[in-house]
Amino acid sequence: MSSRRSSRGNISEDEINELISKLQALLPSSRRRGSGQASTTKLLKETCSYIKSLHREVDDLSDRLSDLMSTMDSNSPGAEIIRSILRS
């Protein structure tokens, strides 16, 4: 099967396999397992789980930052540093 897309815009099996390999390389749990091929279904489930955990981590960090900012003097050097980091 050709690795090029057809004129209809379908993705070839080679392209899907390449995307699956790239996705697998992005997941921490897949990197620990080594180069063994996981099933696509399992890989997609792991990806969803990892994305959910990242969302929880972002929410937690956001809450912690809000708590920290509420205890700081808004004109303090620390508060200004945090604001400059958030702007960048």
mmCIF file with all atom_site columns, N, CA and C in Angstrom, residues 20-84:
data_model
loop_
_atom_site.group_PDB
_atom_site.id
_atom_site.type_symbol
_atom_site.label_atom_id
_atom_site.label_alt_id
_atom_site.label_comp_id
_atom_site.label_asym_id
_atom_site.label_entity_id
_atom_site.label_seq_id
_atom_site.pdbx_PDB_ins_code
_atom_site.Cartn_x
_atom_site.Cartn_y
_atom_site.Cartn_z
_atom_site.occupancy
_atom_site.B_iso_or_equiv
_atom_site.pdbx_formal_charge
_atom_site.auth_seq_id
_atom_site.auth_comp_id
_atom_site.auth_asym_id
_atom_site.auth_atom_id
_atom_site.pdbx_PDB_model_num
ATOM 1   N N  . ILE A 1 20 ? 0.758  6.059  14.735 1.00 0.00 ? 20 ILE A N  1
ATOM 2   C CA . ILE A 1 20 ? 0.660  5.237  15.947 1.00 0.00 ? 20 ILE A CA 1
ATOM 3   C C  . ILE A 1 20 ? 2.025  5.140  16.621 1.00 0.00 ? 20 ILE A C  1
ATOM 4   N N  . SER A 1 21 ? 3.085  4.960  15.834 1.00 0.00 ? 21 SER A N  1
ATOM 5   C CA . SER A 1 21 ? 4.432  4.891  16.400 1.00 0.00 ? 21 SER A CA 1
ATOM 6   C C  . SER A 1 21 ? 4.821  6.205  17.065 1.00 0.00 ? 21 SER A C  1
ATOM 7   N N  . LYS A 1 22 ? 4.479  7.312  16.418 1.00 0.00 ? 22 LYS A N  1
ATOM 8   C CA . LYS A 1 22 ? 4.783  8.619  17.009 1.00 0.00 ? 22 LYS A CA 1
ATOM 9   C C  . LYS A 1 22 ? 4.009  8.831  18.304 1.00 0.00 ? 22 LYS A C  1
ATOM 10  N N  . LEU A 1 23 ? 2.759  8.425  18.311 1.00 0.00 ? 23 LEU A N  1
ATOM 11  C CA . LEU A 1 23 ? 1.936  8.552  19.514 1.00 0.00 ? 23 LEU A CA 1
ATOM 12  C C  . LEU A 1 23 ? 2.509  7.701  20.640 1.00 0.00 ? 23 LEU A C  1
ATOM 13  N N  . GLN A 1 24 ? 2.912  6.496  20.307 1.00 0.00 ? 24 GLN A N  1
ATOM 14  C CA . GLN A 1 24 ? 3.478  5.596  21.304 1.00 0.00 ? 24 GLN A CA 1
ATOM 15  C C  . GLN A 1 24 ? 4.736  6.198  21.923 1.00 0.00 ? 24 GLN A C  1
ATOM 16  N N  . ALA A 1 25 ? 5.538  6.887  21.108 1.00 0.00 ? 25 ALA A N  1
ATOM 17  C CA . ALA A 1 25 ? 6.774  7.491  21.612 1.00 0.00 ? 25 ALA A CA 1
ATOM 18  C C  . ALA A 1 25 ? 6.496  8.645  22.577 1.00 0.00 ? 25 ALA A C  1
ATOM 19  N N  . LEU A 1 26 ? 5.313  9.250  22.491 1.00 0.00 ? 26 LEU A N  1
ATOM 20  C CA . LEU A 1 26 ? 4.967  10.383 23.353 1.00 0.00 ? 26 LEU A CA 1
ATOM 21  C C  . LEU A 1 26 ? 4.474  9.963  24.733 1.00 0.00 ? 26 LEU A C  1
ATOM 22  N N  . LEU A 1 27 ? 4.027  8.739  24.874 1.00 0.00 ? 27 LEU A N  1
ATOM 23  C CA . LEU A 1 27 ? 3.463  8.288  26.143 1.00 0.00 ? 27 LEU A CA 1
ATOM 24  C C  . LEU A 1 27 ? 4.551  7.770  27.067 1.00 0.00 ? 27 LEU A C  1
ATOM 25  N N  . PRO A 1 28 ? 4.600  8.277  28.300 1.00 0.00 ? 28 PRO A N  1
ATOM 26  C CA . PRO A 1 28 ? 5.625  7.816  29.240 1.00 0.00 ? 28 PRO A CA 1
ATOM 27  C C  . PRO A 1 28 ? 5.581  6.307  29.466 1.00 0.00 ? 28 PRO A C  1
ATOM 28  N N  . SER A 1 29 ? 4.396  5.742  29.591 1.00 0.00 ? 29 SER A N  1
ATOM 29  C CA . SER A 1 29 ? 4.294  4.308  29.851 1.00 0.00 ? 29 SER A CA 1
ATOM 30  C C  . SER A 1 29 ? 4.782  3.489  28.661 1.00 0.00 ? 29 SER A C  1
ATOM 31  N N  . SER A 1 30 ? 4.606  3.998  27.453 1.00 0.00 ? 30 SER A N  1
ATOM 32  C CA . SER A 1 30 ? 5.062  3.280  26.262 1.00 0.00 ? 30 SER A CA 1
ATOM 33  C C  . SER A 1 30 ? 6.574  3.334  26.141 1.00 0.00 ? 30 SER A C  1
ATOM 34  N N  . ARG A 1 31 ? 7.177  4.446  26.554 1.00 0.00 ? 31 ARG A N  1
ATOM 35  C CA . ARG A 1 31 ? 8.632  4.569  26.488 1.00 0.00 ? 31 ARG A CA 1
ATOM 36  C C  . ARG A 1 31 ? 9.299  3.592  27.438 1.00 0.00 ? 31 ARG A C  1
ATOM 37  N N  . ARG A 1 32 ? 8.678  3.363  28.591 1.00 0.00 ? 32 ARG A N  1
ATOM 38  C CA . ARG A 1 32 ? 9.259  2.423  29.561 1.00 0.00 ? 32 ARG A CA 1
ATOM 39  C C  . ARG A 1 32 ? 9.214  0.996  29.047 1.00 0.00 ? 32 ARG A C  1
ATOM 40  N N  . ARG A 1 33 ? 8.197  0.669  28.268 1.00 0.00 ? 33 ARG A N  1
ATOM 41  C CA . ARG A 1 33 ? 8.048  -0.686 27.755 1.00 0.00 ? 33 ARG A CA 1
ATOM 42  C C  . ARG A 1 33 ? 9.056  -1.017 26.674 1.00 0.00 ? 33 ARG A C  1
ATOM 43  N N  . GLY A 1 34 ? 9.656  0.001  26.076 1.00 0.00 ? 34 GLY A N  1
ATOM 44  C CA . GLY A 1 34 ? 10.597 -0.253 25.006 1.00 0.00 ? 34 GLY A CA 1
ATOM 45  C C  . GLY A 1 34 ? 9.922  -0.171 23.658 1.00 0.00 ? 34 GLY A C  1
ATOM 46  N N  . SER A 1 35 ? 10.514 -0.816 22.690 1.00 0.00 ? 35 SER A N  1
ATOM 47  C CA . SER A 1 35 ? 10.048 -0.663 21.316 1.00 0.00 ? 35 SER A CA 1
ATOM 48  C C  . SER A 1 35 ? 8.979  -1.669 20.925 1.00 0.00 ? 35 SER A C  1
ATOM 49  N N  . GLY A 1 36 ? 8.526  -2.507 21.846 1.00 0.00 ? 36 GLY A N  1
ATOM 50  C CA . GLY A 1 36 ? 7.490  -3.472 21.520 1.00 0.00 ? 36 GLY A CA 1
ATOM 51  C C  . GLY A 1 36 ? 6.213  -2.801 21.064 1.00 0.00 ? 36 GLY A C  1
ATOM 52  N N  . GLN A 1 37 ? 5.553  -3.388 20.112 1.00 0.00 ? 37 GLN A N  1
ATOM 53  C CA . GLN A 1 37 ? 4.325  -2.814 19.573 1.00 0.00 ? 37 GLN A CA 1
ATOM 54  C C  . GLN A 1 37 ? 3.144  -3.153 20.485 1.00 0.00 ? 37 GLN A C  1
ATOM 55  N N  . ALA A 1 38 ? 2.461  -2.127 20.924 1.00 0.00 ? 38 ALA A N  1
ATOM 56  C CA . ALA A 1 38 ? 1.235  -2.325 21.687 1.00 0.00 ? 38 ALA A CA 1
ATOM 57  C C  . ALA A 1 38 ? 0.077  -2.333 20.702 1.00 0.00 ? 38 ALA A C  1
ATOM 58  N N  . SER A 1 39 ? -1.024 -2.921 21.103 1.00 0.00 ? 39 SER A N  1
ATOM 59  C CA . SER A 1 39 ? -2.184 -2.888 20.218 1.00 0.00 ? 39 SER A CA 1
ATOM 60  C C  . SER A 1 39 ? -2.665 -1.446 20.103 1.00 0.00 ? 39 SER A C  1
ATOM 61  N N  . THR A 1 40 ? -3.224 -1.121 18.963 1.00 0.00 ? 40 THR A N  1
ATOM 62  C CA . THR A 1 40 ? -3.714 0.232  18.721 1.00 0.00 ? 40 THR A CA 1
ATOM 63  C C  . THR A 1 40 ? -4.780 0.605  19.736 1.00 0.00 ? 40 THR A C  1
ATOM 64  N N  . THR A 1 41 ? -5.668 -0.316 20.048 1.00 0.00 ? 41 THR A N  1
ATOM 65  C CA . THR A 1 41 ? -6.721 -0.050 21.013 1.00 0.00 ? 41 THR A CA 1
ATOM 66  C C  . THR A 1 41 ? -6.134 0.285  22.378 1.00 0.00 ? 41 THR A C  1
ATOM 67  N N  . LYS A 1 42 ? -5.176 -0.513 22.822 1.00 0.00 ? 42 LYS A N  1
ATOM 68  C CA . LYS A 1 42 ? -4.550 -0.275 24.118 1.00 0.00 ? 42 LYS A CA 1
ATOM 69  C C  . LYS A 1 42 ? -3.811 1.063  24.110 1.00 0.00 ? 42 LYS A C  1
ATOM 70  N N  . LEU A 1 43 ? -3.135 1.349  23.019 1.00 0.00 ? 43 LEU A N  1
ATOM 71  C CA . LEU A 1 43 ? -2.395 2.598  22.910 1.00 0.00 ? 43 LEU A CA 1
ATOM 72  C C  . LEU A 1 43 ? -3.336 3.803  22.976 1.00 0.00 ? 43 LEU A C  1
ATOM 73  N N  . LEU A 1 44 ? -4.463 3.729  22.297 1.00 0.00 ? 44 LEU A N  1
ATOM 74  C CA . LEU A 1 44 ? -5.422 4.829  22.328 1.00 0.00 ? 44 LEU A CA 1
ATOM 75  C C  . LEU A 1 44 ? -6.035 4.994  23.720 1.00 0.00 ? 44 LEU A C  1
ATOM 76  N N  . LYS A 1 45 ? -6.295 3.885  24.413 1.00 0.00 ? 45 LYS A N  1
ATOM 77  C CA . LYS A 1 45 ? -6.808 3.964  25.787 1.00 0.00 ? 45 LYS A CA 1
ATOM 78  C C  . LYS A 1 45 ? -5.773 4.604  26.708 1.00 0.00 ? 45 LYS A C  1
ATOM 79  N N  . GLU A 1 46 ? -4.503 4.219  26.546 1.00 0.00 ? 46 GLU A N  1
ATOM 80  C CA . GLU A 1 46 ? -3.435 4.808  27.354 1.00 0.00 ? 46 GLU A CA 1
ATOM 81  C C  . GLU A 1 46 ? -3.309 6.295  27.069 1.00 0.00 ? 46 GLU A C  1
ATOM 82  N N  . THR A 1 47 ? -3.461 6.674  25.805 1.00 0.00 ? 47 THR A N  1
ATOM 83  C CA . THR A 1 47 ? -3.383 8.084  25.428 1.00 0.00 ? 47 THR A CA 1
ATOM 84  C C  . THR A 1 47 ? -4.488 8.880  26.101 1.00 0.00 ? 47 THR A C  1
ATOM 85  N N  . CYS A 1 48 ? -5.709 8.370  26.058 1.00 0.00 ? 48 CYS A N  1
ATOM 86  C CA . CYS A 1 48 ? -6.836 9.047  26.719 1.00 0.00 ? 48 CYS A CA 1
ATOM 87  C C  . CYS A 1 48 ? -6.589 9.174  28.213 1.00 0.00 ? 48 CYS A C  1
ATOM 88  N N  . SER A 1 49 ? -6.104 8.134  28.826 1.00 0.00 ? 49 SER A N  1
ATOM 89  C CA . SER A 1 49 ? -5.826 8.154  30.261 1.00 0.00 ? 49 SER A CA 1
ATOM 90  C C  . SER A 1 49 ? -4.734 9.173  30.586 1.00 0.00 ? 49 SER A C  1
ATOM 91  N N  . TYR A 1 50 ? -3.699 9.218  29.756 1.00 0.00 ? 50 TYR A N  1
ATOM 92  C CA . TYR A 1 50 ? -2.599 10.152 29.977 1.00 0.00 ? 50 TYR A CA 1
ATOM 93  C C  . TYR A 1 50 ? -3.079 11.591 29.825 1.00 0.00 ? 50 TYR A C  1
ATOM 94  N N  . ILE A 1 51 ? -3.888 11.866 28.825 1.00 0.00 ? 51 ILE A N  1
ATOM 95  C CA . ILE A 1 51 ? -4.421 13.215 28.621 1.00 0.00 ? 51 ILE A CA 1
ATOM 96  C C  . ILE A 1 51 ? -5.293 13.618 29.803 1.00 0.00 ? 51 ILE A C  1
ATOM 97  N N  . LYS A 1 52 ? -6.119 12.699 30.305 1.00 0.00 ? 52 LYS A N  1
ATOM 98  C CA . LYS A 1 52 ? -6.943 12.994 31.479 1.00 0.00 ? 52 LYS A CA 1
ATOM 99  C C  . LYS A 1 52 ? -6.069 13.311 32.686 1.00 0.00 ? 52 LYS A C  1
ATOM 100 N N  . SER A 1 53 ? -4.982 12.560 32.860 1.00 0.00 ? 53 SER A N  1
ATOM 101 C CA . SER A 1 53 ? -4.102 12.821 34.005 1.00 0.00 ? 53 SER A CA 1
ATOM 102 C C  . SER A 1 53 ? -3.407 14.172 33.852 1.00 0.00 ? 53 SER A C  1
ATOM 103 N N  . LEU A 1 54 ? -3.067 14.556 32.631 1.00 0.00 ? 54 LEU A N  1
ATOM 104 C CA . LEU A 1 54 ? -2.472 15.871 32.407 1.00 0.00 ? 54 LEU A CA 1
ATOM 105 C C  . LEU A 1 54 ? -3.469 16.983 32.731 1.00 0.00 ? 54 LEU A C  1
ATOM 106 N N  . HIS A 1 55 ? -4.725 16.786 32.360 1.00 0.00 ? 55 HIS A N  1
ATOM 107 C CA . HIS A 1 55 ? -5.764 17.762 32.692 1.00 0.00 ? 55 HIS A CA 1
ATOM 108 C C  . HIS A 1 55 ? -5.899 17.896 34.212 1.00 0.00 ? 55 HIS A C  1
ATOM 109 N N  . ARG A 1 56 ? -5.891 16.772 34.927 1.00 0.00 ? 56 ARG A N  1
ATOM 110 C CA . ARG A 1 56 ? -5.986 16.831 36.389 1.00 0.00 ? 56 ARG A CA 1
ATOM 111 C C  . ARG A 1 56 ? -4.780 17.568 36.981 1.00 0.00 ? 56 ARG A C  1
ATOM 112 N N  . GLU A 1 57 ? -3.604 17.308 36.429 1.00 0.00 ? 57 GLU A N  1
ATOM 113 C CA . GLU A 1 57 ? -2.400 17.963 36.921 1.00 0.00 ? 57 GLU A CA 1
ATOM 114 C C  . GLU A 1 57 ? -2.448 19.471 36.673 1.00 0.00 ? 57 GLU A C  1
ATOM 115 N N  . VAL A 1 58 ? -2.911 19.873 35.508 1.00 0.00 ? 58 VAL A N  1
ATOM 116 C CA . VAL A 1 58 ? -3.052 21.301 35.205 1.00 0.00 ? 58 VAL A CA 1
ATOM 117 C C  . VAL A 1 58 ? -4.049 21.944 36.159 1.00 0.00 ? 58 VAL A C  1
ATOM 118 N N  . ASP A 1 59 ? -5.179 21.288 36.388 1.00 0.00 ? 59 ASP A N  1
ATOM 119 C CA . ASP A 1 59 ? -6.180 21.817 37.317 1.00 0.00 ? 59 ASP A CA 1
ATOM 120 C C  . ASP A 1 59 ? -5.606 21.968 38.722 1.00 0.00 ? 59 ASP A C  1
ATOM 121 N N  . ASP A 1 60 ? -4.857 20.959 39.162 1.00 0.00 ? 60 ASP A N  1
ATOM 122 C CA . ASP A 1 60 ? -4.256 21.000 40.492 1.00 0.00 ? 60 ASP A CA 1
ATOM 123 C C  . ASP A 1 60 ? -3.242 22.141 40.592 1.00 0.00 ? 60 ASP A C  1
ATOM 124 N N  . LEU A 1 61 ? -2.395 22.275 39.580 1.00 0.00 ? 61 LEU A N  1
ATOM 125 C CA . LEU A 1 61 ? -1.408 23.350 39.602 1.00 0.00 ? 61 LEU A CA 1
ATOM 126 C C  . LEU A 1 61 ? -2.068 24.722 39.547 1.00 0.00 ? 61 LEU A C  1
ATOM 127 N N  . SER A 1 62 ? -3.143 24.829 38.794 1.00 0.00 ? 62 SER A N  1
ATOM 128 C CA . SER A 1 62 ? -3.879 26.085 38.722 1.00 0.00 ? 62 SER A CA 1
ATOM 129 C C  . SER A 1 62 ? -4.471 26.443 40.084 1.00 0.00 ? 62 SER A C  1
ATOM 130 N N  . ASP A 1 63 ? -5.048 25.450 40.756 1.00 0.00 ? 63 ASP A N  1
ATOM 131 C CA . ASP A 1 63 ? -5.598 25.680 42.103 1.00 0.00 ? 63 ASP A CA 1
ATOM 132 C C  . ASP A 1 63 ? -4.504 26.092 43.082 1.00 0.00 ? 63 ASP A C  1
ATOM 133 N N  . ARG A 1 64 ? -3.362 25.420 43.007 1.00 0.00 ? 64 ARG A N  1
ATOM 134 C CA . ARG A 1 64 ? -2.260 25.740 43.909 1.00 0.00 ? 64 ARG A CA 1
ATOM 135 C C  . ARG A 1 64 ? -1.735 27.146 43.654 1.00 0.00 ? 64 ARG A C  1
ATOM 136 N N  . LEU A 1 65 ? -1.656 27.522 42.365 1.00 0.00 ? 65 LEU A N  1
ATOM 137 C CA . LEU A 1 65 ? -1.198 28.864 42.030 1.00 0.00 ? 65 LEU A CA 1
ATOM 138 C C  . LEU A 1 65 ? -2.193 29.912 42.523 1.00 0.00 ? 65 LEU A C  1
ATOM 139 N N  . SER A 1 66 ? -3.471 29.642 42.360 1.00 0.00 ? 66 SER A N  1
ATOM 140 C CA . SER A 1 66 ? -4.496 30.570 42.854 1.00 0.00 ? 66 SER A CA 1
ATOM 141 C C  . SER A 1 66 ? -4.388 30.740 44.364 1.00 0.00 ? 66 SER A C  1
ATOM 142 N N  . ASP A 1 67 ? -4.203 29.626 45.080 1.00 0.00 ? 67 ASP A N  1
ATOM 143 C CA . ASP A 1 67 ? -4.044 29.691 46.539 1.00 0.00 ? 67 ASP A CA 1
ATOM 144 C C  . ASP A 1 67 ? -2.818 30.514 46.910 1.00 0.00 ? 67 ASP A C  1
ATOM 145 N N  . LEU A 1 68 ? -1.729 30.300 46.203 1.00 0.00 ? 68 LEU A N  1
ATOM 146 C CA . LEU A 1 68 ? -0.496 31.029 46.472 1.00 0.00 ? 68 LEU A CA 1
ATOM 147 C C  . LEU A 1 68 ? -0.677 32.524 46.223 1.00 0.00 ? 68 LEU A C  1
ATOM 148 N N  . MET A 1 69 ? -1.296 32.844 45.086 1.00 0.00 ? 69 MET A N  1
ATOM 149 C CA . MET A 1 69 ? -1.493 34.252 44.737 1.00 0.00 ? 69 MET A CA 1
ATOM 150 C C  . MET A 1 69 ? -2.427 34.952 45.737 1.00 0.00 ? 69 MET A C  1
ATOM 151 N N  . SER A 1 70 ? -3.396 34.223 46.273 1.00 0.00 ? 70 SER A N  1
ATOM 152 C CA . SER A 1 70 ? -4.330 34.849 47.217 1.00 0.00 ? 70 SER A CA 1
ATOM 153 C C  . SER A 1 70 ? -3.664 35.182 48.548 1.00 0.00 ? 70 SER A C  1
ATOM 154 N N  . THR A 1 71 ? -2.553 34.527 48.859 1.00 0.00 ? 71 THR A N  1
ATOM 155 C CA . THR A 1 71 ? -1.858 34.794 50.115 1.00 0.00 ? 71 THR A CA 1
ATOM 156 C C  . THR A 1 71 ? -0.739 35.820 49.954 1.00 0.00 ? 71 THR A C  1
ATOM 157 N N  . MET A 1 72 ? -0.457 36.219 48.720 1.00 0.00 ? 72 MET A N  1
ATOM 158 C CA . MET A 1 72 ? 0.646  37.158 48.472 1.00 0.00 ? 72 MET A CA 1
ATOM 159 C C  . MET A 1 72 ? 0.129  38.582 48.358 1.00 0.00 ? 72 MET A C  1
ATOM 160 N N  . ASP A 1 73 ? 0.986  39.498 48.737 1.00 0.00 ? 73 ASP A N  1
ATOM 161 C CA . ASP A 1 73 ? 0.716  40.913 48.494 1.00 0.00 ? 73 ASP A CA 1
ATOM 162 C C  . ASP A 1 73 ? 0.828  41.126 46.985 1.00 0.00 ? 73 ASP A C  1
ATOM 163 N N  . SER A 1 74 ? -0.204 41.702 46.375 1.00 0.00 ? 74 SER A N  1
ATOM 164 C CA . SER A 1 74 ? -0.225 41.830 44.914 1.00 0.00 ? 74 SER A CA 1
ATOM 165 C C  . SER A 1 74 ? 0.888  42.725 44.380 1.00 0.00 ? 74 SER A C  1
ATOM 166 N N  . ASN A 1 75 ? 1.507  43.518 45.231 1.00 0.00 ? 75 ASN A N  1
ATOM 167 C CA . ASN A 1 75 ? 2.607  44.395 44.796 1.00 0.00 ? 75 ASN A CA 1
ATOM 168 C C  . ASN A 1 75 ? 3.978  43.834 45.153 1.00 0.00 ? 75 ASN A C  1
ATOM 169 N N  . SER A 1 76 ? 4.014  42.627 45.704 1.00 0.00 ? 76 SER A N  1
ATOM 170 C CA . SER A 1 76 ? 5.291  42.055 46.123 1.00 0.00 ? 76 SER A CA 1
ATOM 171 C C  . SER A 1 76 ? 6.115  41.616 44.911 1.00 0.00 ? 76 SER A C  1
ATOM 172 N N  . PRO A 1 77 ? 7.430  41.536 45.086 1.00 0.00 ? 77 PRO A N  1
ATOM 173 C CA . PRO A 1 77 ? 8.290  41.061 43.986 1.00 0.00 ? 77 PRO A CA 1
ATOM 174 C C  . PRO A 1 77 ? 7.914  39.639 43.533 1.00 0.00 ? 77 PRO A C  1
ATOM 175 N N  . GLY A 1 78 ? 7.535  38.796 44.481 1.00 0.00 ? 78 GLY A N  1
ATOM 176 C CA . GLY A 1 78 ? 7.137  37.427 44.134 1.00 0.00 ? 78 GLY A CA 1
ATOM 177 C C  . GLY A 1 78 ? 5.913  37.385 43.244 1.00 0.00 ? 78 GLY A C  1
ATOM 178 N N  . ALA A 1 79 ? 4.933  38.223 43.572 1.00 0.00 ? 79 ALA A N  1
ATOM 179 C CA . ALA A 1 79 ? 3.717  38.286 42.753 1.00 0.00 ? 79 ALA A CA 1
ATOM 180 C C  . ALA A 1 79 ? 4.036  38.794 41.363 1.00 0.00 ? 79 ALA A C  1
ATOM 181 N N  . GLU A 1 80 ? 4.945  39.772 41.263 1.00 0.00 ? 80 GLU A N  1
ATOM 182 C CA . GLU A 1 80 ? 5.326  40.304 39.948 1.00 0.00 ? 80 GLU A CA 1
ATOM 183 C C  . GLU A 1 80 ? 6.061  39.249 39.125 1.00 0.00 ? 80 GLU A C  1
ATOM 184 N N  . ILE A 1 81 ? 6.867  38.442 39.763 1.00 0.00 ? 81 ILE A N  1
ATOM 185 C CA . ILE A 1 81 ? 7.575  37.364 39.056 1.00 0.00 ? 81 ILE A CA 1
ATOM 186 C C  . ILE A 1 81 ? 6.570  36.363 38.507 1.00 0.00 ? 81 ILE A C  1
ATOM 187 N N  . ILE A 1 82 ? 5.610  35.993 39.319 1.00 0.00 ? 82 ILE A N  1
ATOM 188 C CA . ILE A 1 82 ? 4.590  35.037 38.870 1.00 0.00 ? 82 ILE A CA 1
ATOM 189 C C  . ILE A 1 82 ? 3.787  35.611 37.711 1.00 0.00 ? 82 ILE A C  1
ATOM 190 N N  . ARG A 1 83 ? 3.407  36.885 37.804 1.00 0.00 ? 83 ARG A N  1
ATOM 191 C CA . ARG A 1 83 ? 2.664  37.518 36.705 1.00 0.00 ? 83 ARG A CA 1
ATOM 192 C C  . ARG A 1 83 ? 3.488  37.541 35.417 1.00 0.00 ? 83 ARG A C  1
ATOM 193 N N  . SER A 1 84 ? 4.775  37.820 35.529 1.00 0.00 ? 84 SER A N  1
ATOM 194 C CA . SER A 1 84 ? 5.609  37.863 34.319 1.00 0.00 ? 84 SER A CA 1
ATOM 195 C C  . SER A 1 84 ? 5.766  36.486 33.700 1.00 0.00 ? 84 SER A C  1
#
